[in-house]
Short mmCIF file of C-alpha atoms and ligand atoms in Angstrom, two decimals:
data_model
loop_
_atom_site.label_atom_id
_atom_site.label_comp_id
_atom_site.label_asym_id
_atom_site.label_seq_id
_atom_site.Cartn_x
_atom_site.Cartn_y
_atom_site.Cartn_z
CA MET M 1 96.86 142.39 94.90
CA THR M 2 95.11 139.04 94.85
CA SER M 3 95.00 136.61 97.69
CA THR M 4 94.77 132.90 97.15
CA LEU M 5 92.67 130.71 99.36
CA THR M 6 94.88 127.78 100.24
CA SER M 7 93.44 124.69 101.84
CA ASP M 8 95.29 125.69 105.05
CA LYS M 9 93.41 128.98 105.08
CA VAL M 10 90.09 127.27 104.41
CA GLU M 11 90.86 124.85 107.24
CA SER M 12 91.65 127.66 109.69
CA PHE M 13 88.58 129.63 108.56
CA LEU M 14 86.41 126.61 109.26
CA GLU M 15 87.99 126.33 112.70
CA VAL M 16 86.59 129.80 113.45
CA VAL M 17 83.07 129.34 112.08
CA ARG M 18 82.53 125.88 113.46
CA GLU M 19 80.11 126.40 116.26
CA GLN M 20 77.21 123.98 115.81
CA GLU M 21 78.99 120.66 115.77
CA SER M 22 78.07 117.19 116.89
CA PRO M 23 78.07 115.12 118.98
CA ILE M 24 77.46 116.90 122.28
CA ARG M 25 77.19 116.02 125.93
CA ILE M 26 73.56 116.46 126.98
CA TYR M 27 72.93 117.97 130.40
CA PRO M 28 69.16 117.39 130.89
CA GLU M 29 68.77 120.24 133.42
CA GLN M 30 70.15 122.70 130.87
CA THR M 31 67.72 121.71 128.13
CA ALA M 32 64.44 123.54 127.47
CA PHE M 33 61.02 121.93 127.12
CA ILE M 34 59.18 122.26 123.81
CA SER M 35 56.02 120.43 122.79
CA LYS M 36 57.18 118.33 119.85
CA LYS M 37 56.26 115.03 118.27
CA LEU M 38 58.02 112.59 116.06
CA GLN M 39 55.75 110.18 114.28
CA PHE M 40 57.06 106.93 112.87
CA ASP M 41 55.86 105.44 109.60
CA TRP M 42 58.47 102.70 109.40
CA LYS M 43 57.44 99.56 107.56
CA GLU M 44 57.59 96.07 109.09
CA VAL M 45 60.13 95.03 106.49
CA ILE M 46 63.13 97.29 105.96
CA GLN M 47 65.61 95.79 103.52
CA GLY M 48 69.02 96.95 102.44
CA HIS M 49 72.71 96.08 102.23
CA PHE M 50 75.95 97.12 103.88
CA ASP M 51 78.12 99.45 101.87
CA GLY M 52 81.18 101.64 102.36
CA ASP M 53 84.78 101.45 103.51
CA GLU M 54 86.07 99.85 106.66
CA GLY M 55 85.17 102.12 109.56
CA HIS M 56 82.47 103.90 107.57
CA LYS M 57 80.03 101.12 106.79
CA ASN M 58 76.40 102.02 106.34
CA PHE M 59 73.33 99.86 106.06
CA VAL M 60 71.87 101.43 102.92
CA VAL M 61 68.10 101.04 102.84
CA ASP M 62 66.68 99.81 99.52
CA ASP M 63 64.76 102.48 97.65
CA CYS M 64 61.39 100.86 97.18
CA GLY M 65 59.06 103.68 96.16
CA SER M 66 56.83 105.98 98.15
CA LYS M 67 54.45 103.27 99.41
CA GLU M 68 56.95 100.74 100.70
CA SER M 69 59.64 103.08 102.06
CA SER M 70 59.94 103.98 105.73
CA PHE M 71 59.32 107.54 106.87
CA VAL M 72 59.07 109.75 109.92
CA PHE M 73 57.13 112.98 110.32
CA PHE M 74 58.99 115.71 112.19
CA GLY M 75 58.37 119.44 112.19
CA SER M 76 56.38 120.34 109.10
CA GLN M 77 58.16 117.71 107.05
CA LYS M 78 58.26 114.10 105.99
CA TRP M 79 61.62 112.31 106.06
CA LYS M 80 62.64 109.06 104.40
CA LEU M 81 64.88 106.49 106.10
CA ALA M 82 68.00 106.22 103.93
CA LYS M 83 70.94 104.87 105.93
CA ILE M 84 71.80 103.32 109.28
CA HIS M 85 75.16 102.95 110.99
CA PHE M 86 76.63 102.21 114.40
CA HIS M 87 79.12 103.77 116.75
CA ARG M 88 80.75 101.94 119.57
CA ARG M 89 80.82 103.46 122.17
CA SER M 90 78.16 106.14 121.89
CA GLU M 91 79.00 109.50 120.34
CA HIS M 92 76.43 111.52 122.25
CA LEU M 93 76.85 111.64 125.98
CA LEU M 94 73.91 111.93 128.33
CA GLU M 95 74.07 112.75 132.02
CA SER M 96 71.83 109.96 133.24
CA LYS M 97 71.47 107.43 136.04
CA LEU M 98 71.97 104.73 133.41
CA SER M 99 75.56 105.77 132.68
CA LYS M 100 78.54 106.58 134.92
CA ASP M 101 80.36 108.90 132.51
CA GLY M 102 77.51 109.77 130.15
CA SER M 103 78.51 107.30 127.45
CA PHE M 104 76.62 104.17 126.41
CA ASP M 105 77.81 100.86 124.92
CA ALA M 106 76.80 101.87 121.41
CA GLU M 107 74.76 104.38 119.45
CA ILE M 108 72.80 103.75 116.27
CA HIS M 109 72.24 106.56 113.78
CA PHE M 110 69.16 106.41 111.55
CA ILE M 111 69.72 108.93 108.76
CA HIS M 112 66.60 110.36 107.13
CA ALA M 113 66.48 112.56 104.03
CA PRO M 114 63.77 115.20 103.50
CA VAL M 115 60.94 114.38 101.11
CA LYS M 116 59.72 117.26 98.98
CA GLU M 117 56.06 116.77 99.62
CA HIS M 118 53.59 118.92 101.53
CA VAL M 119 52.42 117.25 104.73
CA GLU M 120 50.09 118.41 107.47
CA THR M 121 51.61 117.48 110.82
CA GLY M 122 50.20 120.24 113.02
CA ASP M 123 53.77 121.47 113.59
CA LYS M 124 54.70 124.52 111.52
CA MET M 125 58.44 124.40 112.24
CA ILE M 126 60.56 123.91 109.14
CA GLU M 127 63.88 122.16 109.62
CA PRO M 128 66.38 123.81 107.27
CA SER M 129 68.57 120.70 107.36
CA GLU M 130 69.89 118.30 104.78
CA ASN M 131 69.23 115.34 107.03
CA LEU M 132 67.35 114.37 110.14
CA VAL M 133 69.33 111.87 112.19
CA LEU M 134 67.70 109.85 114.95
CA GLY M 135 70.24 108.68 117.52
CA THR M 136 69.46 105.80 119.86
CA PHE M 137 71.75 104.70 122.64
CA VAL M 138 72.29 100.97 123.12
CA VAL M 139 72.84 99.18 126.42
CA GLU M 140 74.26 95.67 126.36
CA SER M 141 72.40 93.58 128.86
CA SER M 142 71.74 89.95 129.58
CA ALA M 143 68.02 90.75 129.47
CA GLY M 144 68.40 92.48 126.10
CA ALA M 145 66.99 91.32 122.79
CA LYS M 146 68.66 88.34 121.14
CA SER M 147 67.62 86.53 117.99
CA ASP M 148 69.06 84.81 114.94
CA GLU M 149 67.98 87.79 112.86
CA LEU M 150 69.87 90.22 115.11
CA MET M 151 72.98 88.02 114.95
CA SER M 152 72.92 87.67 111.19
CA PHE M 153 72.20 91.38 110.69
CA PHE M 154 75.24 92.55 112.63
CA SER M 155 77.39 89.79 111.12
CA ALA M 156 76.38 90.97 107.64
CA CYS M 157 78.32 94.19 108.36
CA GLU M 158 81.42 92.16 107.62
CA SER M 159 80.37 90.20 104.55
CA GLY M 160 78.75 93.29 103.08
CA GLU M 161 77.06 91.95 99.96
CA LYS M 162 73.80 90.20 100.46
CA THR M 163 70.48 91.88 101.05
CA VAL M 164 69.53 91.83 104.71
CA ARG M 165 66.54 92.90 106.78
CA LEU M 166 66.70 95.33 109.65
CA PRO M 167 65.79 93.03 112.58
CA PRO M 168 62.17 93.39 113.77
CA GLU M 169 63.42 93.75 117.38
CA ILE M 170 65.19 96.99 116.43
CA ILE M 171 62.15 98.34 114.56
CA LYS M 172 59.92 97.43 117.51
CA GLN M 173 62.14 99.07 120.15
CA VAL M 174 62.88 102.23 118.17
CA THR M 175 59.32 102.98 117.05
CA LYS M 176 58.15 102.84 120.69
CA LEU M 177 60.51 105.62 121.77
CA GLU M 178 58.84 108.93 122.57
CA HIS M 179 61.10 111.07 124.77
CA PHE M 180 63.92 112.82 122.96
CA TYR M 181 66.41 115.67 122.98
CA PHE M 182 66.59 117.80 119.89
CA TYR M 183 69.16 120.26 118.55
CA ARG M 184 70.85 121.63 115.44
CA GLY M 185 74.23 120.08 114.78
CA SER M 186 76.61 118.59 112.28
CA LEU M 187 77.90 115.42 110.71
CA THR M 188 80.21 113.67 113.16
CA THR M 189 82.66 112.76 110.40
CA LYS M 190 84.45 114.99 107.90
CA PRO M 191 83.51 117.54 106.56
CA TYR M 192 81.45 118.06 109.76
CA SER M 193 78.82 120.02 107.80
CA GLU M 194 76.48 121.89 110.14
CA ASN M 195 73.27 120.90 108.43
CA ILE M 196 71.81 118.14 110.57
CA SER M 197 68.70 118.14 112.75
CA TRP M 198 69.47 115.77 115.60
CA VAL M 199 66.97 113.82 117.66
CA VAL M 200 68.59 111.82 120.47
CA PHE M 201 66.24 109.50 122.34
CA GLU M 202 66.39 109.40 126.12
CA SER M 203 65.85 105.65 126.64
CA PRO M 204 68.44 103.24 125.31
CA LEU M 205 67.70 100.13 123.27
CA GLN M 206 68.44 96.92 125.15
CA LEU M 207 70.39 94.35 123.16
CA ASP M 208 72.24 91.22 124.21
CA LYS M 209 76.03 91.64 124.27
CA THR M 210 76.68 88.76 121.91
CA VAL M 211 74.49 90.48 119.32
CA LEU M 212 76.75 93.53 119.23
CA ASP M 213 80.07 91.69 119.13
CA PRO M 214 80.26 91.17 115.34
CA ILE M 215 79.90 94.90 114.65
CA CYS M 216 83.16 95.88 116.41
CA PRO M 217 85.48 96.06 113.41
CA THR M 218 83.02 97.83 111.16
CA THR M 219 81.67 100.54 113.40
CA GLN M 220 82.56 104.15 113.03
CA GLU M 221 84.74 105.68 115.69
CA ALA M 222 83.02 107.89 118.21
CA ARG M 223 83.91 111.56 117.86
CA LYS M 224 84.41 113.43 121.14
CA GLY M 225 81.77 115.81 122.52
CA GLN M 226 81.71 119.29 120.98
CA PRO M 227 80.88 122.58 122.74
CA TRP M 228 77.25 123.74 122.81
CA ASN M 229 78.26 127.35 122.09
CA ARG M 230 75.16 129.50 121.59
CA ARG M 231 72.80 126.64 120.91
CA PHE M 232 69.65 125.60 122.66
CA VAL M 233 69.17 121.91 123.28
CA LEU M 234 65.46 121.13 123.55
CA ARG M 235 63.53 118.19 124.98
CA ASN M 236 59.96 117.09 124.30
CA PHE M 237 59.13 115.76 127.78
CA GLU M 238 58.62 117.40 131.21
ZN1 ZN H 1 76.99 108.42 112.95
#
């Protein structure tokens, strides 16, 4: 007797094995401390263009060779910045004084791909993941960053074609961040593959509300929080 694997069966099988999904709600008191660093080697100029369907638009970073590309060092590896996109509201939830229900106005995902190159970082931990995603929360505030470059960047989501620069204000705020939560998770869109190393920074970026307005129609929907199951969620600060 042969049995055929219908897509229904595959779907229900995946329902059973899914246990390391993202996003999650982070409860700081349930996380464990681990000494861990993330080192930025982002360049001052990060150029790219918006690509993708409505609701799944990504800022695709131009591939400009090993010298000019932007990287981070995490674990025993080097990772190259490949794509950026936005969620409004945030996908991750963080129990924090800064938020009533754990959610933030927006979340930016910086997707990094592993570089096959030996690097000495002092951290021996290998991340067996296809991507490293850095998540930053965003708070809209009247004291937040505002500039013509920020406005034209988020507006370019819509027009989609021309080459744009990631605004310096974003690069400046992100590369200063040090405290983060860290866990093994998944894509937050189909097929929800469980092959992502997630770093979610504790402090939100501060942007002016008018800056974020143009991104509304192009942002990806926020997926609801998924169970932790047997996972550890770590943090790199006491
Ligand atoms: Zn995302």
